[in-house]
Amino acid sequence: QQQVKQSPQSLIVQKGGISIINCAYENTAFDYFPWYQQFPGKGPALLIAIRPDVSEKKEGRFTISFNKSAKQFSLHIMDSQPGDSATYFCAAGGSLRGSRPLNAGGTSYGKLTFGQGTILTVHP
Amino acid sequence: EAGVAQSPRYKIIEKRQSVAFWCNPISGHATLYWYQQILGQGPKLLIQFQNNGVVDDSQLPKDRFSAERLKGVDSTLKIQPAKLEDSAVYLCASSPSGVNEQYFGPGTRLTVT
């Protein structure tokens, strides 16, 4: 019930195209869904995140779409650039909003469960 | 603002040897996480600290892995004895109290031969 499934494993896009990466989760207690970008030899860096009270969030060329009933969310990268070539990870966890304790009901809030990653290559 | 610091960046050891990793989180961040990232996979949480207390260590192989955060600031993760399957990048992350956003360090790449 803690799994987060990510697809595709790898993606090749032409410069200027749209990159789409999908994730599905099982645990309905998850209410925080971030996307991380990781370059070789570096740690993951937070790109954008969404909570289930909205269906879409946009920051620059990056958009998260969220479907609560289907328990799915996706990352769209518009006008993809060669500099976007990296590994992308979706993740899911319990939101730390409010005064909810870090460890309640068997769930550790703040803890993230990551997908398997998508290697994105953007060709010039 | 300085980021999360980790050392060493690389370590090669033989199986059955011991190894320790160090992490210094961003100043003021109360929550500290250790993740294991095996090549080609997403990070997997090993242990989560809030100040110097353990919040979650359910996925830490306690027969060989240990971690501490004695003064609620920096932390060490130890493996004793190491196995071949421990070869991975060990990532440390931190976040302010009550905030979901986690900030990752560059990681320590461990190779066990």
mmCIF file of C-alpha atoms in Angstrom:
data_model
loop_
_atom_site.group_PDB
_atom_site.id
_atom_site.type_symbol
_atom_site.label_atom_id
_atom_site.label_comp_id
_atom_site.label_asym_id
_atom_site.label_seq_id
_atom_site.Cartn_x
_atom_site.Cartn_y
_atom_site.Cartn_z
ATOM 1 C CA GLN A 1 0.000 0.000 0.000
ATOM 2 C CA GLN A 2 3.044 2.225 0.249
ATOM 3 C CA GLN A 3 4.082 1.862 -3.401
ATOM 4 C CA VAL A 4 4.341 4.637 -5.937
ATOM 5 C CA LYS A 5 4.515 3.412 -9.529
ATOM 6 C CA GLN A 6 6.124 5.648 -12.161
ATOM 7 C CA SER A 7 6.152 5.412 -15.943
ATOM 8 C CA PRO A 8 7.787 5.466 -18.406
ATOM 9 C CA GLN A 9 11.235 4.303 -17.301
ATOM 10 C CA SER A 10 12.822 6.407 -20.014
ATOM 11 C CA LEU A 11 11.629 9.123 -22.357
ATOM 12 C CA ILE A 12 13.177 10.779 -25.386
ATOM 13 C CA VAL A 13 11.762 14.099 -26.543
ATOM 14 C CA GLN A 14 12.802 16.622 -29.166
ATOM 15 C CA LYS A 15 13.645 20.152 -28.107
ATOM 16 C CA GLY A 16 10.476 22.189 -27.818
ATOM 17 C CA GLY A 17 8.289 19.145 -27.269
ATOM 18 C CA ILE A 18 6.182 18.173 -24.276
ATOM 19 C CA SER A 19 7.485 15.605 -21.772
ATOM 20 C CA ILE A 20 4.881 13.709 -19.754
ATOM 21 C CA ILE A 21 5.663 11.427 -16.817
ATOM 22 C CA ASN A 22 2.981 9.570 -14.892
ATOM 23 C CA CYS A 23 2.691 8.235 -11.364
ATOM 24 C CA ALA A 24 0.129 6.195 -9.479
ATOM 25 C CA TYR A 25 -0.155 5.655 -5.743
ATOM 26 C CA GLU A 26 -2.122 3.329 -3.512
ATOM 27 C CA ASN A 27 -2.143 4.814 -0.022
ATOM 28 C CA THR A 28 -5.105 7.167 0.358
ATOM 29 C CA ALA A 29 -3.399 8.750 3.383
ATOM 30 C CA PHE A 30 -0.893 10.398 1.038
ATOM 31 C CA ASP A 31 -1.688 14.068 0.573
ATOM 32 C CA TYR A 32 1.572 15.617 -0.567
ATOM 33 C CA PHE A 33 2.945 14.849 -4.035
ATOM 34 C CA PRO A 34 6.295 16.359 -5.064
ATOM 35 C CA TRP A 35 8.406 15.893 -8.158
ATOM 36 C CA TYR A 36 12.187 15.834 -7.890
ATOM 37 C CA GLN A 37 14.829 16.356 -10.572
ATOM 38 C CA GLN A 38 18.194 14.632 -10.264
ATOM 39 C CA PHE A 39 21.318 15.211 -12.339
ATOM 40 C CA PRO A 40 24.167 12.659 -12.347
ATOM 41 C CA GLY A 41 26.303 12.908 -9.221
ATOM 42 C CA LYS A 42 23.845 15.238 -7.482
ATOM 43 C CA GLY A 43 21.120 14.778 -4.933
ATOM 44 C CA PRO A 44 17.457 15.147 -5.943
ATOM 45 C CA ALA A 45 16.168 18.718 -6.075
ATOM 46 C CA LEU A 46 12.531 19.673 -5.514
ATOM 47 C CA LEU A 47 10.912 20.825 -8.744
ATOM 48 C CA ILE A 48 7.237 21.294 -7.945
ATOM 49 C CA ALA A 49 4.697 19.818 -5.523
ATOM 50 C CA ILE A 50 0.918 19.579 -5.216
ATOM 51 C CA ARG A 51 -1.648 18.788 -2.568
ATOM 52 C CA PRO A 52 -4.958 17.074 -3.454
ATOM 53 C CA ASP A 53 -7.126 20.131 -2.832
ATOM 54 C CA VAL A 54 -6.221 21.334 -6.353
ATOM 55 C CA SER A 55 -6.236 19.418 -9.644
ATOM 56 C CA GLU A 56 -3.416 21.307 -11.324
ATOM 57 C CA LYS A 57 -0.408 23.407 -10.381
ATOM 58 C CA LYS A 58 1.816 25.275 -12.803
ATOM 59 C CA GLU A 59 5.245 26.788 -12.238
ATOM 60 C CA GLY A 60 6.899 28.112 -15.370
ATOM 61 C CA ARG A 61 7.238 25.276 -17.896
ATOM 62 C CA PHE A 62 6.375 22.613 -15.292
ATOM 63 C CA THR A 63 2.787 21.517 -14.529
ATOM 64 C CA ILE A 64 1.455 18.854 -12.189
ATOM 65 C CA SER A 65 -1.944 17.356 -12.980
ATOM 66 C CA PHE A 66 -3.642 15.478 -10.149
ATOM 67 C CA ASN A 67 -6.546 13.009 -10.326
ATOM 68 C CA LYS A 68 -7.598 12.118 -6.794
ATOM 69 C CA SER A 69 -10.275 9.559 -7.776
ATOM 70 C CA ALA A 70 -7.826 7.658 -9.977
ATOM 71 C CA LYS A 71 -4.977 8.114 -7.478
ATOM 72 C CA GLN A 72 -2.739 9.347 -10.271
ATOM 73 C CA PHE A 73 -0.641 12.434 -10.903
ATOM 74 C CA SER A 74 1.593 13.506 -13.734
ATOM 75 C CA LEU A 75 4.338 15.968 -14.598
ATOM 76 C CA HIS A 76 4.200 17.899 -17.844
ATOM 77 C CA ILE A 77 7.293 19.743 -19.066
ATOM 78 C CA MET A 78 6.370 22.207 -21.782
ATOM 79 C CA ASP A 79 8.896 23.425 -24.376
ATOM 80 C CA SER A 80 11.396 20.793 -23.229
ATOM 81 C CA GLN A 81 15.041 21.861 -23.394
ATOM 82 C CA PRO A 82 18.292 19.860 -23.520
ATOM 83 C CA GLY A 83 19.075 21.228 -20.041
ATOM 84 C CA ASP A 84 15.992 19.379 -18.767
ATOM 85 C CA SER A 85 17.731 16.058 -19.491
ATOM 86 C CA ALA A 86 17.845 14.396 -16.076
ATOM 87 C CA THR A 87 16.149 11.721 -14.004
ATOM 88 C CA TYR A 88 12.759 12.677 -12.608
ATOM 89 C CA PHE A 89 11.192 11.123 -9.541
ATOM 90 C CA CYS A 90 7.662 11.429 -8.306
ATOM 91 C CA ALA A 91 7.029 10.928 -4.609
ATOM 92 C CA ALA A 92 4.150 10.805 -2.179
ATOM 93 C CA GLY A 93 3.836 11.392 1.519
ATOM 94 C CA GLY A 94 1.694 12.676 4.338
ATOM 95 C CA SER A 95 1.326 16.444 4.476
ATOM 96 C CA LEU A 96 2.785 18.264 7.456
ATOM 97 C CA ARG A 97 0.124 20.958 7.416
ATOM 98 C CA GLY A 98 -1.470 21.646 10.747
ATOM 99 C CA SER A 99 -0.513 20.193 14.085
ATOM 100 C CA ARG A 100 -0.694 16.535 13.093
ATOM 101 C CA PRO A 101 2.072 14.615 14.891
ATOM 102 C CA LEU A 102 4.866 13.211 12.808
ATOM 103 C CA ASN A 103 3.905 9.651 13.566
ATOM 104 C CA ALA A 104 0.180 8.938 13.753
ATOM 105 C CA GLY A 105 -2.087 6.120 12.667
ATOM 106 C CA GLY A 106 0.842 4.049 11.455
ATOM 107 C CA THR A 107 1.978 6.715 8.978
ATOM 108 C CA SER A 108 5.122 8.795 9.296
ATOM 109 C CA TYR A 109 4.283 12.268 8.086
ATOM 110 C CA GLY A 110 7.039 13.996 6.208
ATOM 111 C CA LYS A 111 8.374 10.625 5.022
ATOM 112 C CA LEU A 112 8.390 10.319 1.223
ATOM 113 C CA THR A 113 7.869 7.204 -0.877
ATOM 114 C CA PHE A 114 9.549 7.621 -4.263
ATOM 115 C CA GLY A 115 8.746 6.209 -7.674
ATOM 116 C CA GLN A 116 11.354 4.302 -9.665
ATOM 117 C CA GLY A 117 12.413 7.292 -11.740
ATOM 118 C CA THR A 118 12.208 8.368 -15.402
ATOM 119 C CA ILE A 119 15.316 9.151 -17.406
ATOM 120 C CA LEU A 120 14.436 12.087 -19.683
ATOM 121 C CA THR A 121 16.593 12.868 -22.698
ATOM 122 C CA VAL A 122 15.829 15.993 -24.696
ATOM 123 C CA HIS A 123 17.504 16.053 -28.092
ATOM 124 C CA PRO A 124 18.561 19.421 -29.532
ATOM 125 C CA GLU B 1 22.242 29.540 2.815
ATOM 126 C CA ALA B 2 24.571 26.538 2.811
ATOM 127 C CA GLY B 3 23.045 23.275 1.637
ATOM 128 C CA VAL B 4 23.114 19.817 3.181
ATOM 129 C CA ALA B 5 26.709 18.634 3.515
ATOM 130 C CA GLN B 6 27.734 15.002 3.296
ATOM 131 C CA SER B 7 31.057 13.228 3.549
ATOM 132 C CA PRO B 8 32.795 11.337 2.209
ATOM 133 C CA ARG B 9 31.528 11.664 -1.354
ATOM 134 C CA TYR B 10 32.867 8.266 -2.373
ATOM 135 C CA LYS B 11 33.852 5.156 -0.439
ATOM 136 C CA ILE B 12 35.050 1.746 -1.569
ATOM 137 C CA ILE B 13 35.240 -1.058 0.985
ATOM 138 C CA GLU B 14 35.362 -4.824 1.017
ATOM 139 C CA LYS B 15 32.429 -6.885 2.209
ATOM 140 C CA ARG B 16 32.311 -7.449 5.951
ATOM 141 C CA GLN B 17 34.124 -4.139 6.598
ATOM 142 C CA SER B 18 32.550 -1.196 8.417
ATOM 143 C CA VAL B 19 31.795 2.249 7.039
ATOM 144 C CA ALA B 20 30.335 5.480 8.384
ATOM 145 C CA PHE B 21 28.743 8.425 6.614
ATOM 146 C CA TRP B 22 28.297 11.917 7.987
ATOM 147 C CA CYS B 23 25.615 14.494 7.310
ATOM 148 C CA ASN B 24 25.310 18.137 8.357
ATOM 149 C CA PRO B 25 21.807 19.426 7.594
ATOM 150 C CA ILE B 26 20.826 22.974 6.715
ATOM 151 C CA SER B 27 21.066 25.161 9.801
ATOM 152 C CA GLY B 28 17.841 25.174 11.797
ATOM 153 C CA HIS B 29 16.299 22.162 10.089
ATOM 154 C CA ALA B 30 14.797 19.941 12.770
ATOM 155 C CA THR B 31 14.005 16.937 10.576
ATOM 156 C CA LEU B 32 16.733 14.808 9.044
ATOM 157 C CA TYR B 33 16.342 11.836 6.718
ATOM 158 C CA TRP B 34 18.707 9.146 5.475
ATOM 159 C CA TYR B 35 17.812 7.503 2.154
ATOM 160 C CA GLN B 36 19.399 4.632 0.231
ATOM 161 C CA GLN B 37 19.371 4.961 -3.561
ATOM 162 C CA ILE B 38 20.335 1.836 -5.457
ATOM 163 C CA LEU B 39 21.402 2.427 -9.063
ATOM 164 C CA GLY B 40 18.374 2.823 -11.301
ATOM 165 C CA GLN B 41 15.896 3.159 -8.430
ATOM 166 C CA GLY B 42 14.272 5.907 -6.426
ATOM 167 C CA PRO B 43 15.511 6.811 -2.959
ATOM 168 C CA LYS B 44 14.238 4.595 -0.148
ATOM 169 C CA LEU B 45 13.908 6.019 3.354
ATOM 170 C CA LEU B 46 16.109 4.333 5.940
ATOM 171 C CA ILE B 47 15.502 6.536 8.968
ATOM 172 C CA GLN B 48 13.823 9.834 9.892
ATOM 173 C CA PHE B 49 14.865 11.973 12.859
ATOM 174 C CA GLN B 50 13.016 14.860 14.469
ATOM 175 C CA ASN B 51 15.686 16.740 16.424
ATOM 176 C CA ASN B 52 17.545 13.872 18.133
ATOM 177 C CA GLY B 53 14.581 11.459 18.264
ATOM 178 C CA VAL B 54 13.766 8.710 15.773
ATOM 179 C CA VAL B 55 10.396 9.125 14.014
ATOM 180 C CA ASP B 56 10.626 6.188 11.602
ATOM 181 C CA ASP B 57 13.267 3.489 11.209
ATOM 182 C CA SER B 58 10.956 0.753 9.924
ATOM 183 C CA GLN B 59 13.052 0.185 6.789
ATOM 184 C CA LEU B 60 16.462 0.301 8.459
ATOM 185 C CA PRO B 61 18.171 -3.129 8.502
ATOM 186 C CA LYS B 62 18.960 -2.912 12.168
ATOM 187 C CA ASP B 63 21.165 -5.990 12.236
ATOM 188 C CA ARG B 64 23.831 -4.086 10.311
ATOM 189 C CA PHE B 65 22.777 -0.434 10.001
ATOM 190 C CA SER B 66 22.718 2.145 12.766
ATOM 191 C CA ALA B 67 22.224 5.889 12.829
ATOM 192 C CA GLU B 68 22.399 8.595 15.417
ATOM 193 C CA ARG B 69 21.784 12.306 15.757
ATOM 194 C CA LEU B 70 22.991 12.918 19.275
ATOM 195 C CA LYS B 71 22.787 16.715 19.511
ATOM 196 C CA GLY B 72 19.924 17.157 17.084
ATOM 197 C CA VAL B 73 22.169 18.638 14.411
ATOM 198 C CA ASP B 74 24.534 16.460 12.387
ATOM 199 C CA SER B 75 24.079 12.743 11.976
ATOM 200 C CA THR B 76 26.071 9.614 11.206
ATOM 201 C CA LEU B 77 24.927 6.449 9.462
ATOM 202 C CA LYS B 78 26.983 3.306 9.990
ATOM 203 C CA ILE B 79 27.034 -0.064 8.264
ATOM 204 C CA GLN B 80 28.704 -2.956 10.053
ATOM 205 C CA PRO B 81 29.396 -5.397 8.442
ATOM 206 C CA ALA B 82 28.789 -4.329 4.855
ATOM 207 C CA LYS B 83 27.349 -6.642 2.217
ATOM 208 C CA LEU B 84 27.639 -6.463 -1.559
ATOM 209 C CA GLU B 85 23.979 -5.407 -1.813
ATOM 210 C CA ASP B 86 24.720 -2.295 0.273
ATOM 211 C CA SER B 87 26.395 -0.728 -2.762
ATOM 212 C CA ALA B 88 24.329 2.394 -3.341
ATOM 213 C CA VAL B 89 24.255 6.146 -2.917
ATOM 214 C CA TYR B 90 23.356 7.209 0.609
ATOM 215 C CA LEU B 91 21.470 10.485 0.605
ATOM 216 C CA CYS B 92 20.847 12.773 3.529
ATOM 217 C CA ALA B 93 17.987 15.265 3.446
ATOM 218 C CA SER B 94 16.660 17.837 5.878
ATOM 219 C CA SER B 95 13.593 19.983 6.303
ATOM 220 C CA PRO B 96 12.372 22.624 8.731
ATOM 221 C CA SER B 97 9.917 21.467 11.377
ATOM 222 C CA GLY B 98 6.358 21.286 10.021
ATOM 223 C CA VAL B 99 7.450 21.693 6.395
ATOM 224 C CA ASN B 100 7.200 18.976 3.756
ATOM 225 C CA GLU B 101 9.906 20.224 1.405
ATOM 226 C CA GLN B 102 13.068 18.150 1.765
ATOM 227 C CA TYR B 103 16.482 19.399 0.735
ATOM 228 C CA PHE B 104 18.955 16.741 -0.311
ATOM 229 C CA GLY B 105 22.711 16.606 -0.023
ATOM 230 C CA PRO B 106 24.943 15.334 -2.852
ATOM 231 C CA GLY B 107 25.114 11.823 -1.386
ATOM 232 C CA THR B 108 27.866 9.337 -0.627
ATOM 233 C CA ARG B 109 28.460 6.678 -3.261
ATOM 234 C CA LEU B 110 29.368 3.395 -1.547
ATOM 235 C CA THR B 111 30.889 0.497 -3.463
ATOM 236 C CA VAL B 112 31.233 -2.806 -1.632
ATOM 237 C CA THR B 113 33.576 -5.303 -3.323
#
